[in-house]
């Protein structure tokens, strides 16, 4: 059997009304994907208006892309760097004291390469307290970075990361324990 993208069909996936999605894309482009340094309070309140759960002291750097804020939960004291892409086709939970460095990607969707129709697959992402996603790193669907885990620069997490551990590579493997002094 061969892949047949003509058979691709994801009508079951309804992340929100078309009006809501279009309105969000416009707002996302103006306030988040922009290089304009909009005040953090504006960015936080916009996300809340769209159903996001946003804690205190959240820092959004310029050029952040958020797919659907209504699937986003962010704790307190979180840093989200330049050019981060939160492709949250489903829930992304970012706990307290998490750092997502510049150019990182959180990808909640993939495709089933075993099916000729290339069906959409979704997986929630959880970044537990104190975890850190390094610059240009990728977190794949269904992955949890457990408490204080680190995904090193340019690495790809395809499975859960153990607490207080540092992972590196593609796919990311544990290279050592994280000791905080």
PDB file of C-alpha atoms in Angstrom:
ATOM      1  CA  UNK A   1       0.000   0.000   0.000  1.00  0.00           C
ATOM      2  CA  UNK A   2       1.117   3.583  -0.672  1.00  0.00           C
ATOM      3  CA  UNK A   3       0.477   6.859   1.091  1.00  0.00           C
ATOM      4  CA  UNK A   4      -2.497   8.688  -0.375  1.00  0.00           C
ATOM      5  CA  UNK A   5      -2.875  12.201   0.969  1.00  0.00           C
ATOM      6  CA  UNK A   6      -6.080  12.583  -1.016  1.00  0.00           C
ATOM      7  CA  UNK A   7      -7.619  10.314   1.647  1.00  0.00           C
ATOM      8  CA  UNK A   8      -6.517  12.654   4.466  1.00  0.00           C
ATOM      9  CA  UNK A   9      -9.561  13.722   6.431  1.00  0.00           C
ATOM     10  CA  UNK A  10      -9.631  15.314   9.860  1.00  0.00           C
ATOM     11  CA  UNK A  11     -13.171  16.686  10.058  1.00  0.00           C
ATOM     12  CA  UNK A  12     -13.400  15.121  13.534  1.00  0.00           C
ATOM     13  CA  UNK A  13     -10.904  17.735  14.771  1.00  0.00           C
ATOM     14  CA  UNK A  14     -12.741  20.895  15.780  1.00  0.00           C
ATOM     15  CA  UNK A  15     -10.499  23.122  17.934  1.00  0.00           C
ATOM     16  CA  UNK A  16     -13.004  26.003  17.946  1.00  0.00           C
ATOM     17  CA  UNK A  17     -15.400  27.973  15.794  1.00  0.00           C
ATOM     18  CA  UNK A  18     -14.043  29.335  12.519  1.00  0.00           C
ATOM     19  CA  UNK A  19     -14.760  32.914  13.642  1.00  0.00           C
ATOM     20  CA  UNK A  20     -12.853  32.405  16.907  1.00  0.00           C
ATOM     21  CA  UNK A  21      -9.890  30.844  15.089  1.00  0.00           C
ATOM     22  CA  UNK A  22      -9.731  33.612  12.459  1.00  0.00           C
ATOM     23  CA  UNK A  23     -10.012  36.322  15.106  1.00  0.00           C
ATOM     24  CA  UNK A  24      -7.234  34.647  17.126  1.00  0.00           C
ATOM     25  CA  UNK A  25      -4.931  34.405  14.079  1.00  0.00           C
ATOM     26  CA  UNK A  26      -5.272  38.164  13.557  1.00  0.00           C
ATOM     27  CA  UNK A  27      -4.639  38.970  17.245  1.00  0.00           C
ATOM     28  CA  UNK A  28      -1.753  36.444  17.385  1.00  0.00           C
ATOM     29  CA  UNK A  29      -0.097  38.132  14.398  1.00  0.00           C
ATOM     30  CA  UNK A  30      -0.432  41.627  15.874  1.00  0.00           C
ATOM     31  CA  UNK A  31       0.502  40.980  19.510  1.00  0.00           C
ATOM     32  CA  UNK A  32       2.551  37.758  19.681  1.00  0.00           C
ATOM     33  CA  UNK A  33       4.175  37.006  16.329  1.00  0.00           C
ATOM     34  CA  UNK A  34       5.206  40.650  16.163  1.00  0.00           C
ATOM     35  CA  UNK A  35       8.547  42.247  17.003  1.00  0.00           C
ATOM     36  CA  UNK A  36       6.706  45.121  18.678  1.00  0.00           C
ATOM     37  CA  UNK A  37       7.443  44.975  22.426  1.00  0.00           C
ATOM     38  CA  UNK A  38       3.812  45.039  23.600  1.00  0.00           C
ATOM     39  CA  UNK A  39       3.414  45.300  27.398  1.00  0.00           C
ATOM     40  CA  UNK A  40       3.257  41.889  29.097  1.00  0.00           C
ATOM     41  CA  UNK A  41      -0.021  42.759  30.833  1.00  0.00           C
ATOM     42  CA  UNK A  42      -1.688  43.212  27.436  1.00  0.00           C
ATOM     43  CA  UNK A  43      -0.381  39.875  26.163  1.00  0.00           C
ATOM     44  CA  UNK A  44      -1.470  38.109  29.344  1.00  0.00           C
ATOM     45  CA  UNK A  45      -4.966  39.613  29.307  1.00  0.00           C
ATOM     46  CA  UNK A  46      -5.511  38.813  25.626  1.00  0.00           C
ATOM     47  CA  UNK A  47      -4.671  35.155  26.266  1.00  0.00           C
ATOM     48  CA  UNK A  48      -7.100  35.104  29.187  1.00  0.00           C
ATOM     49  CA  UNK A  49      -9.838  36.603  26.990  1.00  0.00           C
ATOM     50  CA  UNK A  50      -9.304  33.705  24.587  1.00  0.00           C
ATOM     51  CA  UNK A  51      -9.563  31.112  27.365  1.00  0.00           C
ATOM     52  CA  UNK A  52      -5.904  30.686  28.286  1.00  0.00           C
ATOM     53  CA  UNK A  53      -5.020  30.162  31.938  1.00  0.00           C
ATOM     54  CA  UNK A  54      -2.060  32.426  32.647  1.00  0.00           C
ATOM     55  CA  UNK A  55      -0.239  32.863  35.957  1.00  0.00           C
ATOM     56  CA  UNK A  56       1.765  35.766  37.351  1.00  0.00           C
ATOM     57  CA  UNK A  57       5.139  37.010  36.078  1.00  0.00           C
ATOM     58  CA  UNK A  58       4.910  35.390  32.664  1.00  0.00           C
ATOM     59  CA  UNK A  59       7.341  36.885  30.137  1.00  0.00           C
ATOM     60  CA  UNK A  60       6.591  36.605  26.416  1.00  0.00           C
ATOM     61  CA  UNK A  61       9.482  37.704  24.215  1.00  0.00           C
ATOM     62  CA  UNK A  62       8.734  38.931  20.653  1.00  0.00           C
ATOM     63  CA  UNK A  63       7.729  36.657  17.777  1.00  0.00           C
ATOM     64  CA  UNK A  64       6.027  33.923  19.805  1.00  0.00           C
ATOM     65  CA  UNK A  65       3.456  31.866  17.885  1.00  0.00           C
ATOM     66  CA  UNK A  66       0.586  30.318  19.849  1.00  0.00           C
ATOM     67  CA  UNK A  67      -1.822  28.108  17.881  1.00  0.00           C
ATOM     68  CA  UNK A  68      -4.871  28.040  20.184  1.00  0.00           C
ATOM     69  CA  UNK A  69      -4.726  29.893  23.537  1.00  0.00           C
ATOM     70  CA  UNK A  70      -7.808  28.069  24.832  1.00  0.00           C
ATOM     71  CA  UNK A  71      -5.632  24.919  25.030  1.00  0.00           C
ATOM     72  CA  UNK A  72      -2.866  26.716  26.973  1.00  0.00           C
ATOM     73  CA  UNK A  73      -2.182  26.754  30.722  1.00  0.00           C
ATOM     74  CA  UNK A  74       0.848  28.669  32.040  1.00  0.00           C
ATOM     75  CA  UNK A  75       1.908  28.848  35.686  1.00  0.00           C
ATOM     76  CA  UNK A  76       3.866  31.555  37.499  1.00  0.00           C
ATOM     77  CA  UNK A  77       7.345  32.901  36.743  1.00  0.00           C
ATOM     78  CA  UNK A  78       7.558  31.496  33.211  1.00  0.00           C
ATOM     79  CA  UNK A  79       9.857  32.731  30.442  1.00  0.00           C
ATOM     80  CA  UNK A  80       8.938  32.189  26.794  1.00  0.00           C
ATOM     81  CA  UNK A  81      11.743  33.228  24.444  1.00  0.00           C
ATOM     82  CA  UNK A  82      11.874  34.786  21.002  1.00  0.00           C
ATOM     83  CA  UNK A  83      10.523  32.746  18.108  1.00  0.00           C
ATOM     84  CA  UNK A  84       9.002  30.027  20.297  1.00  0.00           C
ATOM     85  CA  UNK A  85       6.245  28.098  18.538  1.00  0.00           C
ATOM     86  CA  UNK A  86       3.562  26.603  20.766  1.00  0.00           C
ATOM     87  CA  UNK A  87       1.699  24.474  18.221  1.00  0.00           C
ATOM     88  CA  UNK A  88      -0.932  23.436  20.741  1.00  0.00           C
ATOM     89  CA  UNK A  89      -3.523  21.561  18.744  1.00  0.00           C
ATOM     90  CA  UNK A  90      -4.468  20.162  22.156  1.00  0.00           C
ATOM     91  CA  UNK A  91      -3.513  20.964  25.755  1.00  0.00           C
ATOM     92  CA  UNK A  92      -0.125  22.371  26.698  1.00  0.00           C
ATOM     93  CA  UNK A  93       0.479  22.752  30.416  1.00  0.00           C
ATOM     94  CA  UNK A  94       3.466  24.858  31.453  1.00  0.00           C
ATOM     95  CA  UNK A  95       4.024  24.788  35.210  1.00  0.00           C
ATOM     96  CA  UNK A  96       5.762  27.327  37.481  1.00  0.00           C
ATOM     97  CA  UNK A  97       9.367  28.445  36.889  1.00  0.00           C
ATOM     98  CA  UNK A  98       9.642  26.952  33.391  1.00  0.00           C
ATOM     99  CA  UNK A  99      11.930  28.408  30.736  1.00  0.00           C
ATOM    100  CA  UNK A 100      11.292  27.867  27.031  1.00  0.00           C
ATOM    101  CA  UNK A 101      14.284  29.289  25.172  1.00  0.00           C
ATOM    102  CA  UNK A 102      14.387  31.019  21.812  1.00  0.00           C
ATOM    103  CA  UNK A 103      13.316  29.079  18.764  1.00  0.00           C
ATOM    104  CA  UNK A 104      11.966  26.095  20.723  1.00  0.00           C
ATOM    105  CA  UNK A 105       8.931  24.233  19.413  1.00  0.00           C
ATOM    106  CA  UNK A 106       6.164  22.496  21.357  1.00  0.00           C
ATOM    107  CA  UNK A 107       4.392  20.269  18.842  1.00  0.00           C
ATOM    108  CA  UNK A 108       1.113  18.641  19.875  1.00  0.00           C
ATOM    109  CA  UNK A 109       0.322  17.122  16.500  1.00  0.00           C
ATOM    110  CA  UNK A 110       1.799  14.561  14.161  1.00  0.00           C
ATOM    111  CA  UNK A 111       0.577  12.149  11.508  1.00  0.00           C
ATOM    112  CA  UNK A 112       0.156   8.387  11.508  1.00  0.00           C
ATOM    113  CA  UNK A 113       2.687   7.311   8.903  1.00  0.00           C
ATOM    114  CA  UNK A 114       1.390   3.718   9.109  1.00  0.00           C
ATOM    115  CA  UNK A 115      -1.951   4.695   7.563  1.00  0.00           C
ATOM    116  CA  UNK A 116      -2.253   5.539   3.882  1.00  0.00           C
ATOM    117  CA  UNK A 117      -4.575   8.399   4.886  1.00  0.00           C
ATOM    118  CA  UNK A 118      -1.842  10.007   7.097  1.00  0.00           C
ATOM    119  CA  UNK A 119      -4.320  10.553   9.973  1.00  0.00           C
ATOM    120  CA  UNK A 120      -3.765  13.372  12.473  1.00  0.00           C
ATOM    121  CA  UNK A 121      -2.485  12.298  15.899  1.00  0.00           C
ATOM    122  CA  UNK A 122      -2.673  14.596  18.941  1.00  0.00           C
ATOM    123  CA  UNK A 123      -0.756  14.467  22.218  1.00  0.00           C
ATOM    124  CA  UNK A 124      -0.788  16.766  25.241  1.00  0.00           C
ATOM    125  CA  UNK A 125       2.520  18.327  26.329  1.00  0.00           C
ATOM    126  CA  UNK A 126       3.325  18.952  29.997  1.00  0.00           C
ATOM    127  CA  UNK A 127       6.321  20.953  31.220  1.00  0.00           C
ATOM    128  CA  UNK A 128       6.520  20.303  34.953  1.00  0.00           C
ATOM    129  CA  UNK A 129       7.884  22.772  37.495  1.00  0.00           C
ATOM    130  CA  UNK A 130      11.397  24.068  36.879  1.00  0.00           C
ATOM    131  CA  UNK A 131      11.866  22.346  33.531  1.00  0.00           C
ATOM    132  CA  UNK A 132      13.801  24.019  30.745  1.00  0.00           C
ATOM    133  CA  UNK A 133      13.434  23.618  26.983  1.00  0.00           C
ATOM    134  CA  UNK A 134      16.692  24.768  25.386  1.00  0.00           C
ATOM    135  CA  UNK A 135      17.039  26.981  22.329  1.00  0.00           C
ATOM    136  CA  UNK A 136      15.810  25.388  19.093  1.00  0.00           C
ATOM    137  CA  UNK A 137      14.775  22.226  20.944  1.00  0.00           C
ATOM    138  CA  UNK A 138      11.601  20.326  20.017  1.00  0.00           C
ATOM    139  CA  UNK A 139       9.080  18.692  22.349  1.00  0.00           C
ATOM    140  CA  UNK A 140       6.979  16.112  20.481  1.00  0.00           C
ATOM    141  CA  UNK A 141       3.318  15.186  21.074  1.00  0.00           C
ATOM    142  CA  UNK A 142       2.478  13.382  24.308  1.00  0.00           C
ATOM    143  CA  UNK A 143       5.768  14.248  26.050  1.00  0.00           C
ATOM    144  CA  UNK A 144       6.178  15.373  29.665  1.00  0.00           C
ATOM    145  CA  UNK A 145       9.311  17.091  30.939  1.00  0.00           C
ATOM    146  CA  UNK A 146       9.170  16.099  34.580  1.00  0.00           C
ATOM    147  CA  UNK A 147      10.204  18.367  37.451  1.00  0.00           C
ATOM    148  CA  UNK A 148      13.402  20.293  36.685  1.00  0.00           C
ATOM    149  CA  UNK A 149      14.271  18.257  33.575  1.00  0.00           C
ATOM    150  CA  UNK A 150      16.323  19.972  30.882  1.00  0.00           C
ATOM    151  CA  UNK A 151      16.088  19.413  27.133  1.00  0.00           C
ATOM    152  CA  UNK A 152      19.393  20.721  25.774  1.00  0.00           C
ATOM    153  CA  UNK A 153      19.880  23.098  22.844  1.00  0.00           C
ATOM    154  CA  UNK A 154      18.732  21.652  19.512  1.00  0.00           C
ATOM    155  CA  UNK A 155      17.537  18.368  21.043  1.00  0.00           C
ATOM    156  CA  UNK A 156      14.297  16.509  20.317  1.00  0.00           C
ATOM    157  CA  UNK A 157      12.193  14.959  23.097  1.00  0.00           C
ATOM    158  CA  UNK A 158      10.205  12.013  21.754  1.00  0.00           C
ATOM    159  CA  UNK A 159       9.474  10.496  25.172  1.00  0.00           C
ATOM    160  CA  UNK A 160       9.080  11.688  28.771  1.00  0.00           C
ATOM    161  CA  UNK A 161      12.124  13.198  30.484  1.00  0.00           C
ATOM    162  CA  UNK A 162      12.938  12.078  34.037  1.00  0.00           C
ATOM    163  CA  UNK A 163      13.001  14.651  36.845  1.00  0.00           C
ATOM    164  CA  UNK A 164      16.267  16.470  37.566  1.00  0.00           C
ATOM    165  CA  UNK A 165      17.860  15.028  34.435  1.00  0.00           C
ATOM    166  CA  UNK A 166      19.521  16.582  31.390  1.00  0.00           C
ATOM    167  CA  UNK A 167      18.696  15.202  27.946  1.00  0.00           C
ATOM    168  CA  UNK A 168      20.504  15.863  24.686  1.00  0.00           C
ATOM    169  CA  UNK A 169      20.408  14.716  21.062  1.00  0.00           C
ATOM    170  CA  UNK A 170      17.965  13.424  18.476  1.00  0.00           C
ATOM    171  CA  UNK A 171      16.226  11.577  19.897  1.00  0.00           C
ATOM    172  CA  UNK A 172      17.159  13.069  23.254  1.00  0.00           C
ATOM    173  CA  UNK A 173      18.860  10.705  25.689  1.00  0.00           C
ATOM    174  CA  UNK A 174      19.724  11.261  29.332  1.00  0.00           C
ATOM    175  CA  UNK A 175      23.319  12.461  29.652  1.00  0.00           C
ATOM    176  CA  UNK A 176      23.477  13.316  33.370  1.00  0.00           C
ATOM    177  CA  UNK A 177      21.589  14.407  36.471  1.00  0.00           C
ATOM    178  CA  UNK A 178      20.748  18.052  37.092  1.00  0.00           C
ATOM    179  CA  UNK A 179      22.149  19.274  40.401  1.00  0.00           C
ATOM    180  CA  UNK A 180      20.799  22.636  41.550  1.00  0.00           C
ATOM    181  CA  UNK A 181      22.860  24.478  44.162  1.00  0.00           C
TER     182      UNK A 181
END
